[in-house]
Amino acid sequence: MSPHYSVPDRVSAGSSNICPTMADYHRVHAESMAHPDAFWLGITKELVEWETPPTIGLEGGYAGIADEQFTWYEDGRLNATISCLDRHLATRADKTAILWEGDEPGDVRRISYSQLHADVCRFSNALENLGVGSGDRVIIYMGMVPEAAIAMLACARIGAIHSVVFGGFSADSLANRVLDSGSRCIITMDEGLRAGKAIPLKATTDEAVAMVEDELAGQSGAGVETVVVLKRTGGQIDWVEGRDIWWSDACEGQLDSHQAHIVSAEHPLFILYTSGSTGTPKGQVHSHGGYITYTAFTHRTVFDLREDDVFACVADVGWITGHSYIVYGPLANGATTFMFESTPLYPDAGRYWDMVERHKFTIFYTAPTAIRALAAQGDEFVAKYDRSSLRVLGTVGEPINPEAWEWYWHTVGEGRCTIVDTWWQTETGGICISPIAPATPVVGGSATLPLPGIQPRLFSAEGEMLEGEAEGLLCIEHPWPGQTRTIWDDHPRYVETYFSTIDGYYFTGDGCRRDENGYYWITGRVDDVINVSGHRMGTAEFEAVLVEHEAIAEAGVVGFPHDIKGQGVHAFLILAAPSKTGTAGDEDGQGDGTSGYSDELGQALNQLCRRRIGAHARIDRFCVIPGLPKTRSGKVMRRILRKVAEGDPGNLGDISTLAEPAVVEAIVNAEVHG
Ligand code: WT7
């Protein structure tokens, strides 16, 4: 299998410091699959600092074991932060570890490895002094400031399990995560700052803690005991004596040295909640040994990392991309990693490229949605800045369309840079399918080939493995160290979600095509997960919120193609009978059940989504329909809703199993609002 795309005008397939040639890649990949234990033991000994190096690779697996439990490096002992901090002190003490730019252009902080080590140690001591210990869960609800990374690393250092909640999530979502994880400590800040706007993180935390208290009322010894507050804006906040403590006060008098708490390889490093097909987010659990090995390995391999690189991943630490490629991967590799507090459009669409010029980024990693949004603003915002420092450009989060890829390639990269389209998931811990810069010949829209250690397999809907050129369900054959081990407090759901679709394989939830060269092309989710601007959301989460409103009897939510956001959100509403709402559903008197929508209703529903889920959960389009398309057994045929939302109602497929085929016509003809 040797892929050859003849695109010399756009792609210089060159030599990488890890895979000098594609022949090396194919050899290493084959070895990694033939001897996975030897491969991953070798990688971890090379890249990770162990207190007790492991002698065992994988134990258990997907198949043959009833409860789908597996471990990596079971007999090894370490603490992931030693790899990220302590071991760099000898050789990189003065090297910038975190380069931060705040909301206002030019507001810059540079934190060296020795300073970062000291800051993390001080905060580790502070947390221990507050009674946080190994195995305790800690919620981090902050904006993009260096202290967010310091908080993550300090938790990890004492063996506590952090769970970062993206700052856009609402009090409801935050409360759910506090409850699910059983966290007693929250680390937050007075206010976040984004595009000149203050985000009331402490106020939202207060609201969430009140909800947690209501929920746990009467249960002794439970609930949030400590809220650590970093001062960012100095804005007005409420204060609960005995519970709240300023970050600076917590650190007062604490030593800037701390001996990392050594844990077993499988000790949980963090929980990160992600959306799935049901209404409740899943707490994905990553482990110290496997995760740090996999992020270090993929970060240096995919991006062709060099010692003097300035690595800029402009994601948020609230998502897995921020965990793996702002914090853990780059720091494990001793790289200079960039943290960005603001947005790509503030103060204008030139912000990223202005920062490329000023900070001389060599590697720049973003999402297709940002690329599309910036391309729509015109080339002049890019052209006026010097981008000659750039060597590798990356994308992640959703399929990239050819137009956006071309723009990234020509306009941003001046045809000089490799583009790595990296496919992975919260569950995979790190990049799984991606070019290896600059060795892998790339073609716009394809994530190309699996990394060493990863064996993708495609299956038909009937569960048959597909060979060669094919399109089907994307599964991965053999465990790798970066995978999540369980869903927090719900192992059966982990088994059900990932291992029950295809026996003996990890099921990703994505569809995928393999071309004649063996290249992989991700076609998008095949489950009820939608991807809006790289934010993963469950349609069931929206539906659960919508039916809370008294005017809504039932709702069906699907994604539709959106020029900038990748996918938009389309809600089909069935209004409650007038007796429930007190207002008539069918004001036009036609009795077809497709009117009764008002802009006020749409706004109220979006406010509800914002309150229950977060600021990023916004419905773009509504239509009122008389009933959902259900089979006689009561299952919603979402395919029909999807086709209508996609504007392709001529091609609905077989609808003969519907209980009421007549609703289809009403759905197709329903007026779309918004
Ligand atoms: C889903 C995972 C991985 C960090 C950000 C998202 C989609 C991710 C690509 C890509 C096409 C992609 C998939 C995947 N996705 N990368 N390069 N090409 N699709 O993490 O929130 O866990 O979402 O994002 O659908 O399943 P996540």
XYZ file of C-alpha atoms and ligand atoms in Angstrom, residues 274 320-321 396-399 421-427 510 522 525 531 536, ligand 1:
46
model
C -18.493 14.899 26.203
C -9.860 17.648 24.625
C -7.773 19.512 22.024
C -9.128 19.289 13.818
C -12.703 18.818 14.907
C -14.705 18.256 11.745
C -14.249 17.419 8.104
C -5.866 17.174 8.923
C -5.970 15.338 12.237
C -8.837 12.989 13.040
C -9.422 12.007 16.653
C -11.916 12.270 19.512
C -12.207 13.020 23.221
C -12.254 9.237 23.669
C -18.055 8.254 12.613
C -14.096 11.023 7.467
C -21.066 11.228 12.613
C -20.835 19.035 15.443
C -19.935 18.283 19.894
C -15.563 14.125 16.606
C -14.919 14.136 17.961
C -10.623 15.723 18.441
C -10.695 16.988 19.102
C -11.850 17.858 18.745
C -13.166 17.174 18.689
C -15.046 14.914 14.471
C -12.584 15.375 14.716
C -11.940 15.428 12.641
C -11.294 15.505 11.373
C -13.349 14.980 10.372
C -13.309 15.128 12.672
C -15.460 13.461 14.382
C -15.186 12.943 15.775
N -13.687 15.118 13.986
N -11.532 15.573 13.924
N -9.997 15.813 11.250
N -12.049 15.269 10.276
N -14.021 14.899 11.537
O -13.306 16.196 19.690
O -15.549 16.772 20.628
O -14.570 14.472 20.927
O -15.400 15.243 18.691
O -15.116 15.258 15.866
O -16.827 13.388 14.088
O -15.952 11.801 16.110
P -14.737 15.658 20.057
